[in-house]
Tab-separated table of N, CA and C in Angstrom:
chain	number	residue	atom	x	y	z
A	909	MET	N	-10.830	-31.636	3.086
A	909	MET	CA	-11.290	-30.311	3.483
A	909	MET	C	-12.739	-30.450	3.954
A	910	SER	N	-13.068	-29.663	4.937
A	910	SER	CA	-14.424	-29.680	5.466
A	910	SER	C	-15.423	-29.354	4.361
A	911	ASP	N	-16.547	-30.041	4.373
A	911	ASP	CA	-17.585	-29.821	3.364
A	911	ASP	C	-18.060	-28.369	3.366
A	912	VAL	N	-18.189	-27.785	4.550
A	912	VAL	CA	-18.650	-26.400	4.609
A	912	VAL	C	-17.608	-25.455	3.998
A	913	LEU	N	-16.332	-25.738	4.170
A	913	LEU	CA	-15.303	-24.907	3.546
A	913	LEU	C	-15.345	-25.021	2.029
A	914	THR	N	-15.571	-26.220	1.539
A	914	THR	CA	-15.683	-26.432	0.093
A	914	THR	C	-16.876	-25.665	-0.474
A	915	LYS	N	-18.005	-25.777	0.199
A	915	LYS	CA	-19.208	-25.065	-0.247
A	915	LYS	C	-19.013	-23.557	-0.190
A	916	LEU	N	-18.444	-23.082	0.895
A	916	LEU	CA	-18.233	-21.647	1.048
A	916	LEU	C	-17.250	-21.123	0.009
A	917	ALA	N	-16.179	-21.858	-0.249
A	917	ALA	CA	-15.210	-21.442	-1.264
A	917	ALA	C	-15.881	-21.321	-2.630
A	918	ALA	N	-16.780	-22.242	-2.946
A	918	ALA	CA	-17.500	-22.189	-4.227
A	918	ALA	C	-18.399	-20.961	-4.303
A	919	VAL	N	-19.079	-20.653	-3.212
A	919	VAL	CA	-19.944	-19.474	-3.194
A	919	VAL	C	-19.101	-18.202	-3.343
A	920	LEU	N	-18.007	-18.124	-2.623
A	920	LEU	CA	-17.149	-16.943	-2.709
A	920	LEU	C	-16.616	-16.763	-4.132
A	921	GLU	N	-16.277	-17.854	-4.766
A	921	GLU	CA	-15.795	-17.808	-6.155
A	921	GLU	C	-16.899	-17.300	-7.081
A	922	SER	N	-18.118	-17.777	-6.852
A	922	SER	CA	-19.238	-17.376	-7.710
A	922	SER	C	-19.605	-15.910	-7.546
A	923	ARG	N	-19.280	-15.338	-6.422
A	923	ARG	CA	-19.612	-13.929	-6.172
A	923	ARG	C	-18.668	-12.963	-6.888
A	924	LYS	N	-17.589	-13.481	-7.428
A	924	LYS	CA	-16.628	-12.606	-8.116
A	924	LYS	C	-17.268	-11.857	-9.278
A	925	GLY	N	-18.204	-12.450	-9.950
A	925	GLY	CA	-18.829	-11.800	-11.083
A	925	GLY	C	-20.191	-11.199	-10.776
A	926	ALA	N	-20.584	-11.235	-9.508
A	926	ALA	CA	-21.915	-10.763	-9.131
A	926	ALA	C	-21.967	-9.239	-9.043
A	927	ASP	N	-23.167	-8.734	-9.143
A	927	ASP	CA	-23.422	-7.301	-8.988
A	927	ASP	C	-23.143	-6.915	-7.535
A	928	PRO	N	-22.288	-5.923	-7.311
A	928	PRO	CA	-21.974	-5.505	-5.941
A	928	PRO	C	-23.207	-5.103	-5.128
A	929	ALA	N	-24.252	-4.660	-5.788
A	929	ALA	CA	-25.473	-4.279	-5.078
A	929	ALA	C	-26.270	-5.492	-4.614
A	930	SER	N	-25.956	-6.666	-5.168
A	930	SER	CA	-26.745	-7.857	-4.855
A	930	SER	C	-26.071	-8.786	-3.860
A	931	SER	N	-24.806	-8.504	-3.503
A	931	SER	CA	-24.059	-9.444	-2.670
A	931	SER	C	-23.032	-8.700	-1.829
A	932	TYR	N	-23.022	-9.009	-0.548
A	932	TYR	CA	-22.029	-8.415	0.358
A	932	TYR	C	-20.620	-8.760	-0.111
A	933	VAL	N	-20.394	-10.028	-0.437
A	933	VAL	CA	-19.062	-10.457	-0.873
A	933	VAL	C	-18.683	-9.771	-2.183
A	934	ALA	N	-19.610	-9.694	-3.118
A	934	ALA	CA	-19.335	-8.990	-4.376
A	934	ALA	C	-18.985	-7.533	-4.114
A	935	SER	N	-19.640	-6.924	-3.126
A	935	SER	CA	-19.321	-5.531	-2.804
A	935	SER	C	-17.921	-5.403	-2.225
A	936	LEU	N	-17.488	-6.394	-1.447
A	936	LEU	CA	-16.115	-6.376	-0.940
A	936	LEU	C	-15.117	-6.510	-2.090
A	937	TYR	N	-15.380	-7.462	-2.992
A	937	TYR	CA	-14.504	-7.620	-4.157
A	937	TYR	C	-14.435	-6.319	-4.947
A	938	ASP	N	-15.583	-5.669	-5.121
A	938	ASP	CA	-15.653	-4.442	-5.898
A	938	ASP	C	-14.843	-3.315	-5.253
A	939	LYS	N	-14.849	-3.267	-3.923
A	939	LYS	CA	-14.107	-2.228	-3.202
A	939	LYS	C	-12.601	-2.474	-3.225
A	940	GLY	N	-12.207	-3.726	-3.438
A	940	GLY	CA	-10.794	-4.034	-3.600
A	940	GLY	C	-10.095	-4.534	-2.346
A	941	LEU	N	-8.825	-4.779	-2.531
A	941	LEU	CA	-7.989	-5.403	-1.509
A	941	LEU	C	-7.988	-4.622	-0.196
A	942	ASP	N	-7.826	-3.317	-0.256
A	942	ASP	CA	-7.745	-2.542	0.984
A	942	ASP	C	-9.003	-2.686	1.831
A	943	ALA	N	-10.177	-2.713	1.206
A	943	ALA	CA	-11.428	-2.872	1.954
A	943	ALA	C	-11.503	-4.249	2.605
A	944	ILE	N	-11.046	-5.264	1.892
A	944	ILE	CA	-11.044	-6.623	2.451
A	944	ILE	C	-10.079	-6.701	3.620
A	945	LEU	N	-8.905	-6.125	3.462
A	945	LEU	CA	-7.910	-6.138	4.541
A	945	LEU	C	-8.406	-5.372	5.761
A	946	LYS	N	-9.064	-4.260	5.541
A	946	LYS	CA	-9.629	-3.488	6.651
A	946	LYS	C	-10.647	-4.317	7.418
A	947	LYS	N	-11.487	-5.033	6.681
A	947	LYS	CA	-12.506	-5.871	7.317
A	947	LYS	C	-11.852	-6.984	8.133
A	948	ILE	N	-10.792	-7.581	7.614
A	948	ILE	CA	-10.080	-8.624	8.364
A	948	ILE	C	-9.486	-8.038	9.636
A	949	GLY	N	-8.923	-6.850	9.548
A	949	GLY	CA	-8.386	-6.196	10.741
A	949	GLY	C	-9.458	-5.963	11.790
A	950	GLU	N	-10.628	-5.503	11.358
A	950	GLU	CA	-11.743	-5.282	12.281
A	950	GLU	C	-12.160	-6.588	12.940
A	951	GLU	N	-12.272	-7.628	12.128
A	951	GLU	CA	-12.715	-8.921	12.663
A	951	GLU	C	-11.668	-9.524	13.600
A	952	ALA	N	-10.396	-9.333	13.297
A	952	ALA	CA	-9.335	-9.828	14.183
A	952	ALA	C	-9.417	-9.134	15.542
A	953	THR	N	-9.634	-7.824	15.516
A	953	THR	CA	-9.772	-7.069	16.761
A	953	THR	C	-10.978	-7.544	17.552
A	954	GLU	N	-12.095	-7.752	16.876
A	954	GLU	CA	-13.296	-8.231	17.555
A	954	GLU	C	-13.094	-9.636	18.137
A	955	THR	N	-12.298	-10.442	17.463
A	955	THR	CA	-11.991	-11.782	17.974
A	955	THR	C	-11.172	-11.689	19.255
A	956	VAL	N	-10.200	-10.801	19.269
A	956	VAL	CA	-9.374	-10.604	20.468
A	956	VAL	C	-10.244	-10.119	21.631
A	957	ILE	N	-11.117	-9.158	21.362
A	957	ILE	CA	-12.008	-8.631	22.400
A	957	ILE	C	-12.921	-9.733	22.933
A	958	ALA	N	-13.441	-10.556	22.042
A	958	ALA	CA	-14.309	-11.665	22.462
A	958	ALA	C	-13.543	-12.652	23.330
A	959	ALA	N	-12.312	-12.932	22.979
A	959	ALA	CA	-11.504	-13.852	23.788
A	959	ALA	C	-11.272	-13.287	25.178
A	960	LYS	N	-10.996	-11.999	25.236
A	960	LYS	CA	-10.776	-11.352	26.534
A	960	LYS	C	-12.052	-11.344	27.374
A	961	ALA	N	-13.204	-11.272	26.719
A	961	ALA	CA	-14.482	-11.250	27.442
A	961	ALA	C	-14.792	-12.600	28.085
A	962	GLY	N	-14.212	-13.661	27.539
A	962	GLY	CA	-14.390	-14.986	28.127
A	962	GLY	C	-15.755	-15.614	27.896
A	963	VAL	N	-16.435	-15.187	26.827
A	963	VAL	CA	-17.742	-15.770	26.501
A	963	VAL	C	-17.550	-16.669	25.276
A	964	PRO	N	-17.547	-17.979	25.478
A	964	PRO	CA	-17.234	-18.890	24.374
A	964	PRO	C	-18.074	-18.675	23.113
A	965	ALA	N	-19.372	-18.473	23.247
A	965	ALA	CA	-20.227	-18.295	22.069
A	965	ALA	C	-19.834	-17.045	21.291
A	966	GLN	N	-19.470	-15.999	21.998
A	966	GLN	CA	-19.041	-14.764	21.346
A	966	GLN	C	-17.717	-14.984	20.609
A	967	LEU	N	-16.815	-15.718	21.232
A	967	LEU	CA	-15.531	-16.012	20.591
A	967	LEU	C	-15.730	-16.838	19.321
A	968	VAL	N	-16.591	-17.824	19.374
A	968	VAL	CA	-16.876	-18.645	18.188
A	968	VAL	C	-17.482	-17.780	17.086
A	969	HIS	N	-18.417	-16.923	17.424
A	969	HIS	CA	-19.056	-16.040	16.445
A	969	HIS	C	-18.023	-15.138	15.769
A	970	GLU	N	-17.187	-14.502	16.554
A	970	GLU	CA	-16.196	-13.589	15.992
A	970	GLU	C	-15.120	-14.332	15.201
A	971	THR	N	-14.759	-15.516	15.649
A	971	THR	CA	-13.786	-16.318	14.891
A	971	THR	C	-14.369	-16.724	13.545
A	972	ALA	N	-15.649	-17.068	13.520
A	972	ALA	CA	-16.309	-17.395	12.245
A	972	ALA	C	-16.270	-16.189	11.308
A	973	ASP	N	-16.527	-14.987	11.843
A	973	ASP	CA	-16.447	-13.773	11.022
A	973	ASP	C	-15.036	-13.578	10.475
A	974	LEU	N	-14.042	-13.789	11.329
A	974	LEU	CA	-12.646	-13.631	10.903
A	974	LEU	C	-12.284	-14.647	9.825
A	975	TRP	N	-12.645	-15.890	10.044
A	975	TRP	CA	-12.369	-16.919	9.040
A	975	TRP	C	-13.064	-16.591	7.724
A	976	PHE	N	-14.334	-16.188	7.805
A	976	PHE	CA	-15.088	-15.871	6.600
A	976	PHE	C	-14.376	-14.792	5.786
A	977	HIS	N	-14.009	-13.707	6.433
A	977	HIS	CA	-13.382	-12.611	5.702
A	977	HIS	C	-11.985	-12.981	5.202
A	978	THR	N	-11.309	-13.853	5.924
A	978	THR	CA	-10.021	-14.362	5.440
A	978	THR	C	-10.228	-15.224	4.198
A	979	LEU	N	-11.303	-16.001	4.166
A	979	LEU	CA	-11.619	-16.787	2.976
A	979	LEU	C	-11.957	-15.889	1.793
A	980	VAL	N	-12.614	-14.754	2.058
A	980	VAL	CA	-12.883	-13.775	0.998
A	980	VAL	C	-11.552	-13.278	0.432
A	981	LEU	N	-10.616	-12.949	1.306
A	981	LEU	CA	-9.290	-12.499	0.861
A	981	LEU	C	-8.602	-13.562	0.013
A	982	LEU	N	-8.609	-14.793	0.493
A	982	LEU	CA	-7.969	-15.867	-0.270
A	982	LEU	C	-8.582	-15.980	-1.658
A	983	ALA	N	-9.909	-15.962	-1.739
A	983	ALA	CA	-10.584	-16.074	-3.035
A	983	ALA	C	-10.225	-14.894	-3.929
A	984	GLN	N	-10.176	-13.701	-3.349
A	984	GLN	CA	-9.843	-12.509	-4.129
A	984	GLN	C	-8.438	-12.630	-4.708
A	985	GLN	N	-7.572	-13.337	-4.007
A	985	GLN	CA	-6.183	-13.513	-4.424
A	985	GLN	C	-5.976	-14.778	-5.267
A	986	GLY	N	-7.071	-15.463	-5.606
A	986	GLY	CA	-6.961	-16.672	-6.419
A	986	GLY	C	-6.549	-17.900	-5.631
A	987	LEU	N	-6.774	-17.872	-4.337
A	987	LEU	CA	-6.438	-18.996	-3.464
A	987	LEU	C	-7.702	-19.499	-2.791
A	988	GLY	N	-7.569	-20.552	-2.009
A	988	GLY	CA	-8.725	-21.082	-1.310
A	988	GLY	C	-8.323	-21.781	-0.037
A	989	PRO	N	-9.306	-22.289	0.683
A	989	PRO	CA	-9.000	-22.956	1.947
A	989	PRO	C	-8.095	-24.172	1.771
A	990	GLY	N	-8.178	-24.824	0.633
A	990	GLY	CA	-7.298	-25.972	0.390
A	990	GLY	C	-5.824	-25.598	0.421
A	991	ASP	N	-5.505	-24.389	-0.040
A	991	ASP	CA	-4.112	-23.933	-0.008
A	991	ASP	C	-3.615	-23.791	1.427
A	992	VAL	N	-4.468	-23.259	2.290
A	992	VAL	CA	-4.093	-23.094	3.697
A	992	VAL	C	-4.009	-24.450	4.382
A	993	LEU	N	-4.966	-25.325	4.083
A	993	LEU	CA	-4.938	-26.659	4.689
A	993	LEU	C	-3.703	-27.446	4.264
A	994	GLN	N	-3.280	-27.285	3.010
A	994	GLN	CA	-2.044	-27.942	2.569
A	994	GLN	C	-0.843	-27.429	3.352
A	995	GLU	N	-0.800	-26.137	3.607
A	995	GLU	CA	0.307	-25.571	4.380
A	995	GLU	C	0.279	-26.070	5.819
A	996	LEU	N	-0.913	-26.149	6.404
A	996	LEU	CA	-1.013	-26.687	7.761
A	996	LEU	C	-0.589	-28.147	7.801
A	997	GLU	N	-0.976	-28.893	6.777
A	997	GLU	CA	-0.563	-30.303	6.688
A	997	GLU	C	0.959	-30.403	6.598
A	998	ARG	N	1.566	-29.514	5.812
A	998	ARG	CA	3.021	-29.518	5.674
A	998	ARG	C	3.692	-29.266	7.021
A	999	ARG	N	3.106	-28.401	7.802
A	999	ARG	CA	3.690	-28.044	9.100
A	999	ARG	C	3.397	-29.050	10.194
A	1000	PHE	N	2.378	-29.896	9.988
A	1000	PHE	CA	1.948	-30.819	11.025
A	1000	PHE	C	3.104	-31.714	11.456
A	1001	GLY	N	3.287	-31.810	12.742
A	1001	GLY	CA	4.354	-32.653	13.272
A	1001	GLY	C	5.680	-31.947	13.408
A	1002	LEU	N	5.778	-30.725	12.877
A	1002	LEU	CA	7.003	-29.945	13.045
A	1002	LEU	C	6.924	-29.167	14.350
A	1003	SER	N	8.043	-29.018	14.971
A	1003	SER	CA	8.106	-28.133	16.118
A	1003	SER	C	7.837	-26.714	15.635
A	1004	GLY	N	7.020	-25.990	16.354
A	1004	GLY	CA	6.753	-24.602	16.002
A	1004	GLY	C	8.023	-23.779	15.947
A	1005	LEU	N	8.948	-24.057	16.841
A	1005	LEU	CA	10.218	-23.329	16.847
A	1005	LEU	C	11.042	-23.667	15.611
A	1006	ASP	N	11.060	-24.942	15.227
A	1006	ASP	CA	11.805	-25.349	14.030
A	1006	ASP	C	11.180	-24.753	12.772
A	1007	GLU	N	9.851	-24.760	12.704
A	1007	GLU	CA	9.163	-24.219	11.529
A	1007	GLU	C	9.438	-22.724	11.402
A	1008	LYS	N	9.391	-22.007	12.505
A	1008	LYS	CA	9.664	-20.571	12.469
A	1008	LYS	C	11.099	-20.308	12.071
A	1009	ALA	N	12.027	-21.083	12.578
A	1009	ALA	CA	13.438	-20.920	12.224
A	1009	ALA	C	13.655	-21.173	10.730
A	1010	ALA	N	12.957	-22.149	10.176
A	1010	ALA	CA	13.086	-22.441	8.743
A	1010	ALA	C	12.566	-21.288	7.915
A	1011	ARG	N	11.445	-20.665	8.340
A	1011	ARG	CA	10.910	-19.514	7.620
A	1011	ARG	C	11.864	-18.334	7.684
A	1012	THR	N	12.485	-18.136	8.829
A	1012	THR	CA	13.426	-17.024	9.010
A	1012	THR	C	14.614	-17.183	8.069
A	1013	ARG	N	15.094	-18.416	7.927
A	1013	ARG	CA	16.234	-18.667	7.028
A	1013	ARG	C	15.861	-18.413	5.570
A	1014	GLN	N	14.590	-18.649	5.203
A	1014	GLN	CA	14.143	-18.474	3.829
A	1014	GLN	C	13.898	-17.023	3.473
A	1015	GLU	N	13.633	-16.175	4.442
A	1015	GLU	CA	13.285	-14.759	4.168
A	1015	GLU	C	14.474	-13.924	3.892
């Protein structure tokens, strides 16, 4: 896992017990799942808009925001970037069509 992801996951974990007035992430945790999900939705929309604008730096900035808030969600749910990386590793080398078909059969 990327060193920055490891460091960020540790910080996000440490914010779980922080005073909401002292930390943006702690305030998101305090507001609960719906607030975190709303923020992810906003960031996803901003990422799409940035992609349509065709400005690479803007797209990178918005993608970083989206990833960050997704990592907040994972931490809030007791998960971390390693869980997602393991899933990506599991899928690596699979045809996207085959992987989707396997998920459909499992649902």
